[in-house]
Short mmCIF file of C-alpha atoms in Angstrom, two decimals:
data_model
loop_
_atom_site.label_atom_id
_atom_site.label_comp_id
_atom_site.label_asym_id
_atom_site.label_seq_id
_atom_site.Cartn_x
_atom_site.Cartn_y
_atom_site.Cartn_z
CA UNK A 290 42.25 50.53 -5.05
CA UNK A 291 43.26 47.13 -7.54
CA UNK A 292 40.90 44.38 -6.69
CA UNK A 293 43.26 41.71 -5.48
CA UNK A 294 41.90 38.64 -7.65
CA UNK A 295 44.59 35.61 -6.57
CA UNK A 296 45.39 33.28 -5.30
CA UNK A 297 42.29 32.27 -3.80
CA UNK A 298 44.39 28.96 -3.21
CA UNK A 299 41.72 27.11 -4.47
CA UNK A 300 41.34 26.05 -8.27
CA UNK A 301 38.98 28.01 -11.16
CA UNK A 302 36.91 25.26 -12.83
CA UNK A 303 37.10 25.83 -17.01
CA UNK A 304 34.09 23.26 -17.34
CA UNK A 305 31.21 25.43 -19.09
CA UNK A 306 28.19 24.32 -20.88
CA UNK A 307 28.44 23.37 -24.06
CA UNK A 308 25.25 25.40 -25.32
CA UNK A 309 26.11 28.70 -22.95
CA UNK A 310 25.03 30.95 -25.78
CA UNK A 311 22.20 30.02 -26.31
CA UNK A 312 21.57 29.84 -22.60
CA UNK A 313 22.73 33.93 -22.48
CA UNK A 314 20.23 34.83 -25.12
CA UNK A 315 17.60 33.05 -23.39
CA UNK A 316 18.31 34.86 -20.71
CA UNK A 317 18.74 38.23 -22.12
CA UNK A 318 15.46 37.78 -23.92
CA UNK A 319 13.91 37.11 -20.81
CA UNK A 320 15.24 40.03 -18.45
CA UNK A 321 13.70 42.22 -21.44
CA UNK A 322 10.34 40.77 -21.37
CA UNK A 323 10.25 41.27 -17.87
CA UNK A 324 11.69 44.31 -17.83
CA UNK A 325 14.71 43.45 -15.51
CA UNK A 326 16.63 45.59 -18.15
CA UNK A 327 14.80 48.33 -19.62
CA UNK A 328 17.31 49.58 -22.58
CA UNK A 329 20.53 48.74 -24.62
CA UNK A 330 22.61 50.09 -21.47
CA UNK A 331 21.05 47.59 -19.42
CA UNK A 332 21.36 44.73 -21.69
CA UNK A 333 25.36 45.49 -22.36
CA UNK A 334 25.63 45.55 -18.44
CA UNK A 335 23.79 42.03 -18.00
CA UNK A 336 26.08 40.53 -20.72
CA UNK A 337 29.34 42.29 -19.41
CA UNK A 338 28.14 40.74 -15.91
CA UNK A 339 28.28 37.59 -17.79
CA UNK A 340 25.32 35.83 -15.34
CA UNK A 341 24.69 33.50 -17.91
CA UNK A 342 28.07 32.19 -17.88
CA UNK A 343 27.95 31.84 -14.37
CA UNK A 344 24.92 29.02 -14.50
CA UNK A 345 26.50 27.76 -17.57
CA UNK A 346 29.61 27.07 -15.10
CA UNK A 347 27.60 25.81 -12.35
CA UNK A 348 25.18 23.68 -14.06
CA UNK A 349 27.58 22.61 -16.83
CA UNK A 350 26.18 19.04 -17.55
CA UNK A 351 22.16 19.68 -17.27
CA UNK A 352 19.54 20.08 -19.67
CA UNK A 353 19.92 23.83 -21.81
CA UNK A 354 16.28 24.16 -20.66
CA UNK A 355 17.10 23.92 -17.25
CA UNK A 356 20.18 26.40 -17.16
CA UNK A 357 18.53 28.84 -18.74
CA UNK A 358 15.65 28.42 -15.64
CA UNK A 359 19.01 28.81 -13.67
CA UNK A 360 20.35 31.52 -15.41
CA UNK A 361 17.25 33.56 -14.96
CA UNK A 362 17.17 32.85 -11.45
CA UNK A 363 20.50 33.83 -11.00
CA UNK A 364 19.99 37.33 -12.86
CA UNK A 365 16.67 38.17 -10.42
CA UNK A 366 19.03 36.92 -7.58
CA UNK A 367 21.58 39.86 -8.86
CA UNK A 368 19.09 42.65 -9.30
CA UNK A 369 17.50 41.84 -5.71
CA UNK A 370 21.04 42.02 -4.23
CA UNK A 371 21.68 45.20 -6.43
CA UNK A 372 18.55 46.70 -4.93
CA UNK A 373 19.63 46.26 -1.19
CA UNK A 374 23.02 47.33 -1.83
CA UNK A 375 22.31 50.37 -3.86
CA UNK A 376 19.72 51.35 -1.47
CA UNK A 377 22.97 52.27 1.00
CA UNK A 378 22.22 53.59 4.46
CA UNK A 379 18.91 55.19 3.69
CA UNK A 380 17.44 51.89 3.30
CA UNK A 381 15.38 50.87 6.63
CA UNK A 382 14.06 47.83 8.11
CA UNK A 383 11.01 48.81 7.31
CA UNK A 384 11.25 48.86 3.80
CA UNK A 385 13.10 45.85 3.12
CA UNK A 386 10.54 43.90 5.57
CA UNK A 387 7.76 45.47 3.30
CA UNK A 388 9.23 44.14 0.02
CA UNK A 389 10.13 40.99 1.79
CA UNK A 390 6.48 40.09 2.54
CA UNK A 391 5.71 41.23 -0.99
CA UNK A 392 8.01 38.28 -2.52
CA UNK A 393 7.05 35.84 -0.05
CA UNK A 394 3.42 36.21 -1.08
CA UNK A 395 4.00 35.66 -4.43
CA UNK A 396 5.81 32.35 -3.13
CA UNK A 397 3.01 31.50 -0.83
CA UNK A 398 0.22 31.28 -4.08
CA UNK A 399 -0.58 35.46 -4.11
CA UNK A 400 -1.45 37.02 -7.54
CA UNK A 401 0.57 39.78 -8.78
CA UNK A 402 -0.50 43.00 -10.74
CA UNK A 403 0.45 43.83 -14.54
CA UNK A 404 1.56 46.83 -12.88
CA UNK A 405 3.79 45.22 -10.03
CA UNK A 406 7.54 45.91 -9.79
CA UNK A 407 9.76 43.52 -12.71
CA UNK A 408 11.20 42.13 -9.75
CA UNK A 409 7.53 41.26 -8.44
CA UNK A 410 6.29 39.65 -11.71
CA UNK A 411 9.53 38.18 -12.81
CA UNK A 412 9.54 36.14 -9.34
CA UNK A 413 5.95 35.14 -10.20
CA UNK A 414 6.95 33.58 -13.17
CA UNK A 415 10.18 31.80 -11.50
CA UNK A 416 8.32 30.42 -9.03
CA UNK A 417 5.66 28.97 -11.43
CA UNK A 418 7.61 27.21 -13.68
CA UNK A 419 9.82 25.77 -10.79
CA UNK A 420 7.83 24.94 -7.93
CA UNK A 421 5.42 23.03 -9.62
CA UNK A 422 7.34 19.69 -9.94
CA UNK A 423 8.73 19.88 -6.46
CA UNK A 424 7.07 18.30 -3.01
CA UNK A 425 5.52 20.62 -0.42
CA UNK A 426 8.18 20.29 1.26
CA UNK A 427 10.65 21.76 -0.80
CA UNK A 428 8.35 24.42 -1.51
CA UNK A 429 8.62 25.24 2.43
CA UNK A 430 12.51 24.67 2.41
CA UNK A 431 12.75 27.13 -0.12
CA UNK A 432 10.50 29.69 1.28
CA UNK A 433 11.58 29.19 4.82
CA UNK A 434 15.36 30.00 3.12
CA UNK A 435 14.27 33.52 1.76
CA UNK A 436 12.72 34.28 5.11
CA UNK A 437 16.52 33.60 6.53
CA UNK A 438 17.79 36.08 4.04
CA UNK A 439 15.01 38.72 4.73
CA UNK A 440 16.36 38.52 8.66
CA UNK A 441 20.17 39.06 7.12
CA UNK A 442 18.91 41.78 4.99
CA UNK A 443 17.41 43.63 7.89
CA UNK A 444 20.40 43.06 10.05
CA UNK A 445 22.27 44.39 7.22
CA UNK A 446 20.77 47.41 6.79
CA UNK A 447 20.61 48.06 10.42
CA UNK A 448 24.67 47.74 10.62
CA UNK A 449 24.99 50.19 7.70
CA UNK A 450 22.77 52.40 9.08
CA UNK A 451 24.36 52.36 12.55
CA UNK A 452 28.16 52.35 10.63
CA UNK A 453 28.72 49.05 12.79
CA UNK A 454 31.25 46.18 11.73
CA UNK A 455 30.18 42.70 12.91
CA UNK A 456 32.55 41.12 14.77
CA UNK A 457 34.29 38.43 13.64
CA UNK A 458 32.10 35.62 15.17
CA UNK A 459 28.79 37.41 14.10
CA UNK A 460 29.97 38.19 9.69
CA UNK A 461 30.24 34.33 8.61
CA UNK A 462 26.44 33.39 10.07
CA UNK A 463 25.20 36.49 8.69
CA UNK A 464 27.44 36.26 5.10
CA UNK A 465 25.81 33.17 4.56
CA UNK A 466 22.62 34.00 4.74
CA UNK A 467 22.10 37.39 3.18
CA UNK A 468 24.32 35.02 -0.08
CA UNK A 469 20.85 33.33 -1.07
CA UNK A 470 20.76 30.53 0.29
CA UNK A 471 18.09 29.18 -1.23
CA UNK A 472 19.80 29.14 -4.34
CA UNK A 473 21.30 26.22 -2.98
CA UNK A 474 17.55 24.31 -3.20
CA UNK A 475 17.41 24.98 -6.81
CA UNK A 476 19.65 22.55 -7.73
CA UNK A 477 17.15 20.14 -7.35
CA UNK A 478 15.12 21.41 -9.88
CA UNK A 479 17.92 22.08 -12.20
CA UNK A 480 18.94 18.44 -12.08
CA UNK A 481 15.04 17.01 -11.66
CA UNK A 482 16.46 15.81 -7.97
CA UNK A 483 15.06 15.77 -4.30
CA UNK A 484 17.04 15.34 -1.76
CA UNK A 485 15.40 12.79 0.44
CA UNK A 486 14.36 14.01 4.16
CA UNK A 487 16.51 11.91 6.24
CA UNK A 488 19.66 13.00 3.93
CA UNK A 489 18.38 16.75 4.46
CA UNK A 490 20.87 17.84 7.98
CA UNK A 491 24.36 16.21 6.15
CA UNK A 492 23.26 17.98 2.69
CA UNK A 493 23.00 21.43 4.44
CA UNK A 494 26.08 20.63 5.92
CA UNK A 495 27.34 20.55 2.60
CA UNK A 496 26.03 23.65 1.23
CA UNK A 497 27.32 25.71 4.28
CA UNK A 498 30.81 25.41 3.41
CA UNK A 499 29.86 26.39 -0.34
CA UNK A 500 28.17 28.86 0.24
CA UNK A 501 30.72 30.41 2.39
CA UNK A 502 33.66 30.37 -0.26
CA UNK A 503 31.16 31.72 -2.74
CA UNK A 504 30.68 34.66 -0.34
CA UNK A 505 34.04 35.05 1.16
CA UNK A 506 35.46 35.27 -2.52
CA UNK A 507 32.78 37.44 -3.78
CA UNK A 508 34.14 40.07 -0.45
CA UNK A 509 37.75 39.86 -1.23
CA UNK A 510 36.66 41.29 -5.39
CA UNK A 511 34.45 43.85 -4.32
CA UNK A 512 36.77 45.29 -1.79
CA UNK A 513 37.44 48.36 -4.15
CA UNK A 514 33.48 48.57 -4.78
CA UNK A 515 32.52 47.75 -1.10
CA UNK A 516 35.54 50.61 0.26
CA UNK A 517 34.23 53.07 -2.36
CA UNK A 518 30.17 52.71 -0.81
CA UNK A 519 31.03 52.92 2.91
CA UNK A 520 29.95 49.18 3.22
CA UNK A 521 30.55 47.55 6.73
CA UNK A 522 29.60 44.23 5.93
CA UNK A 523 32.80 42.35 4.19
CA UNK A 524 34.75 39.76 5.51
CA UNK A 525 37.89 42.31 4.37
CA UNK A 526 36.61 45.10 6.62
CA UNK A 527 35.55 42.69 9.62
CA UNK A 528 39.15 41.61 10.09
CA UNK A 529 40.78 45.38 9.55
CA UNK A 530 38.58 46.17 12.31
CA UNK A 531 38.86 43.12 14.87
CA UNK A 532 42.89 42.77 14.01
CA UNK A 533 43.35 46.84 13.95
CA UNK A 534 45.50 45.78 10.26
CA UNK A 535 46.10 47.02 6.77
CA UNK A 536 43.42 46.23 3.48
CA UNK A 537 46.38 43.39 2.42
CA UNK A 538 46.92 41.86 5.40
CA UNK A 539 43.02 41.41 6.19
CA UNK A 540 42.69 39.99 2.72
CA UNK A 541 45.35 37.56 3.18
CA UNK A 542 43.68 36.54 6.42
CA UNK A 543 40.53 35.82 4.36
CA UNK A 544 42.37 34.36 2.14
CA UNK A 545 43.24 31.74 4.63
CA UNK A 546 39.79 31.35 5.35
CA UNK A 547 38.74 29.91 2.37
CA UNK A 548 41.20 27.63 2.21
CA UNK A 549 40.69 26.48 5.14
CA UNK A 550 36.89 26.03 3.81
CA UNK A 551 37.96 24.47 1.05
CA UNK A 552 39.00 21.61 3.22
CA UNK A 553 35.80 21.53 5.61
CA UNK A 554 34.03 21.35 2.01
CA UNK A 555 35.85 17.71 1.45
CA UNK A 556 35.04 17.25 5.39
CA UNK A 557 31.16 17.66 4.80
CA UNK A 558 31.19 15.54 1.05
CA UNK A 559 32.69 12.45 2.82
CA UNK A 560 30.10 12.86 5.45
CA UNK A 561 27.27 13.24 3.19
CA UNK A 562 28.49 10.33 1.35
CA UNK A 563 28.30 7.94 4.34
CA UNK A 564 25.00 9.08 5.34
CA UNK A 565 23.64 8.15 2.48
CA UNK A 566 25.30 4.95 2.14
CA UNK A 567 23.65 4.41 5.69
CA UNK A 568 20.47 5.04 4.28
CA UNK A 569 20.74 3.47 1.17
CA UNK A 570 20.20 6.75 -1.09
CA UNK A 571 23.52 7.10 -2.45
CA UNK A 572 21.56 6.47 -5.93
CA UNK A 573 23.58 7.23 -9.12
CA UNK A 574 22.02 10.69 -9.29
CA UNK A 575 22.75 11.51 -5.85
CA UNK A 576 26.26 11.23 -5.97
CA UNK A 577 26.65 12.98 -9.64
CA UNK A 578 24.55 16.00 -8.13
CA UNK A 579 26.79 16.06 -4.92
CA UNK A 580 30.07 15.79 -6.91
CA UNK A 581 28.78 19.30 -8.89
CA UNK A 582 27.53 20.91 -5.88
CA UNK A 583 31.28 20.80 -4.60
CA UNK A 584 32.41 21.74 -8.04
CA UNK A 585 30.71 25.33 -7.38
CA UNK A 586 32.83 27.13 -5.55
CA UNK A 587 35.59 26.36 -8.39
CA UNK A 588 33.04 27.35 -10.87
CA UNK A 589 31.65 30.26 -9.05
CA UNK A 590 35.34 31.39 -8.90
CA UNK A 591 36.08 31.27 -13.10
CA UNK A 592 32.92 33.28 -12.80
CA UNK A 593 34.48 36.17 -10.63
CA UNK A 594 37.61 36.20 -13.11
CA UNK A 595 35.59 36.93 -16.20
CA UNK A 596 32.59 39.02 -14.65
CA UNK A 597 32.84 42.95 -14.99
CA UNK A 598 30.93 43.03 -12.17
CA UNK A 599 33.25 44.14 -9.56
CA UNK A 600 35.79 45.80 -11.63
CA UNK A 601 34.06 49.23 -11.08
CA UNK A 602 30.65 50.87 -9.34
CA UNK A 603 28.09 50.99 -11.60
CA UNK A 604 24.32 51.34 -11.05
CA UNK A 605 21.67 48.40 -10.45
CA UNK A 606 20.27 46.78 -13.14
CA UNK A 607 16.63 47.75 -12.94
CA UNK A 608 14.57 50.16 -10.54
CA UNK A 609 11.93 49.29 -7.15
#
């Protein structure tokens, strides 16, 4: 089955950081350290996957230092999502609530062994060199967001093991969430910005709409990958099963979805501008940060057309 790549109808940003290769070596170095790639087979992979051009897309204009934090993120993100998906049916509950509670520990201040999984210790080491700088309260946001994507992950492996397709009304909540969210909050660190309390509700708002065209586009190119593991949970598959249609005509109908996203995204930027006119917070910083946060989906998207991530099944990256 092709992977049907356009139109999305919405635009793929070209804007890339100036210093992206150093930013991919930095990060290459560090998956081996950590031992997120464990030979020359792994390495090739991680550069094919081209995750360091995807934070050099998103975070185009901030300090090297901090992309590379991003980039590094971004790869742990990927082998954590490679782990559940991999997994397939025989995954349980169980297990992903066990590893779960493992990773929140770690956030929570817990130790981990020289012996612990990469993912374990690589986390560790994340979390230390980013939380530090960041309020108490961010530190909750954050861990309070990868508690929301434990839930998903449960849900999700209770649907494939069950061979049940969310409806349509159910996918988008649950989409969003298993997406990692809470690599939304790291923006803040990335750009050495906190997003005020009071501002907090309208700049959720704005990450919901992001987030979902992130996801939703992410579904329509692993179709062919999705199709060849049994997966349930796609936004494809939901609407061939609600509508009773063809693989084409449910991607056109996501198709529509995102653009219709695309213009709740401008909806939920004008919003979050007012508010924080009202409040007098719409601070130079602010509004540079908001206008790349909508930039993302745009970027995420020249991602997905250079990544050889979905262009065939392979293997996770590293091992439980």
């Amino acid at each position: 089955m092709a992977t049907p790549l356009e139109p999305f109808g919405i635009p793929a940003s070209p804007l890339i950081h100036p210093e992206v290769e150093v930013i991919e070596a930095e990060n290459l170095r560090w998956a081996r350290r950590l031992g997120l790639v464990g030979d020359a087979r792994g390495e090739e992979r991680l550069r094919r996957a081209r995750i360091a051009q995807a934070a050099a897309r998103i975070a185009w204009h901030a300090p090297v230092e901090r992309v590379v934090l991003f980039a590094q993120w971004l790869t742990w993100i990927i082998v954590i999502d490679d782990l559940q998906d991999e997994a397939g049916p025989g995954l349980d509950s169980g297990a992903v609530h066990r590893a779960y509670a493992r990773l929140e520990g770690i956030l929570e201040g817990q130790g981990t062994d020289a012996d612990a999984p990469a993912v374990e210790r690589a986390l560790a080491e994340l979390w230390s060199r980013t939380a530090t700088p960041m309020s108490r309260a961010w530190r909750e946001r954050f861990i309070g967001h990868v508690r929301l994507q434990r839930d998903a992950f449960i849900e999700q492996t209770r649907l494939r093991r069950s061979g049940r397709v969310p409806t349509l009304d159910e996918y988008p909540r649950l989409r969003r969430h298993t997406n990692s969210i809470f690599a939304f909050d790291l923006s803040e660190p990335v750009y050495a910005l906190e997003i005020a309390p009071a501002l907090l509700p309208a700049w959720l708002a704005l990450c919901e709409p992001i987030n979902d065209l992130m996801a939703w586009c992410n579904d329509i190119v692993s179709v062919a990958r999705d199709a060849a593991d049994g997966e349930t949970t796609n936004y494809v598959f939901v609407f061939q099963h609600a509508l009773g249609c063809d693989t084409p005509t449910a991607v056109a109908r996501v198709r529509g979805r995102i653009q219709e996203r695309w213009k709740d995204l401008a909806t939920a930027e004008q919003a979050l501008r007012r508010e924080a006119r009202r409040l007098a917070l719409d601070t130079p910083g602010l509004l540079r940060l908001t206008a790349t946060l909508c930039q993302v989906p745009s970027a995420h998207l020249g991602w997905l057309l250079e990544s050889s991530r979905y262009q065939s099944w392979e293997a996770p990256i590293a091992s439980p």
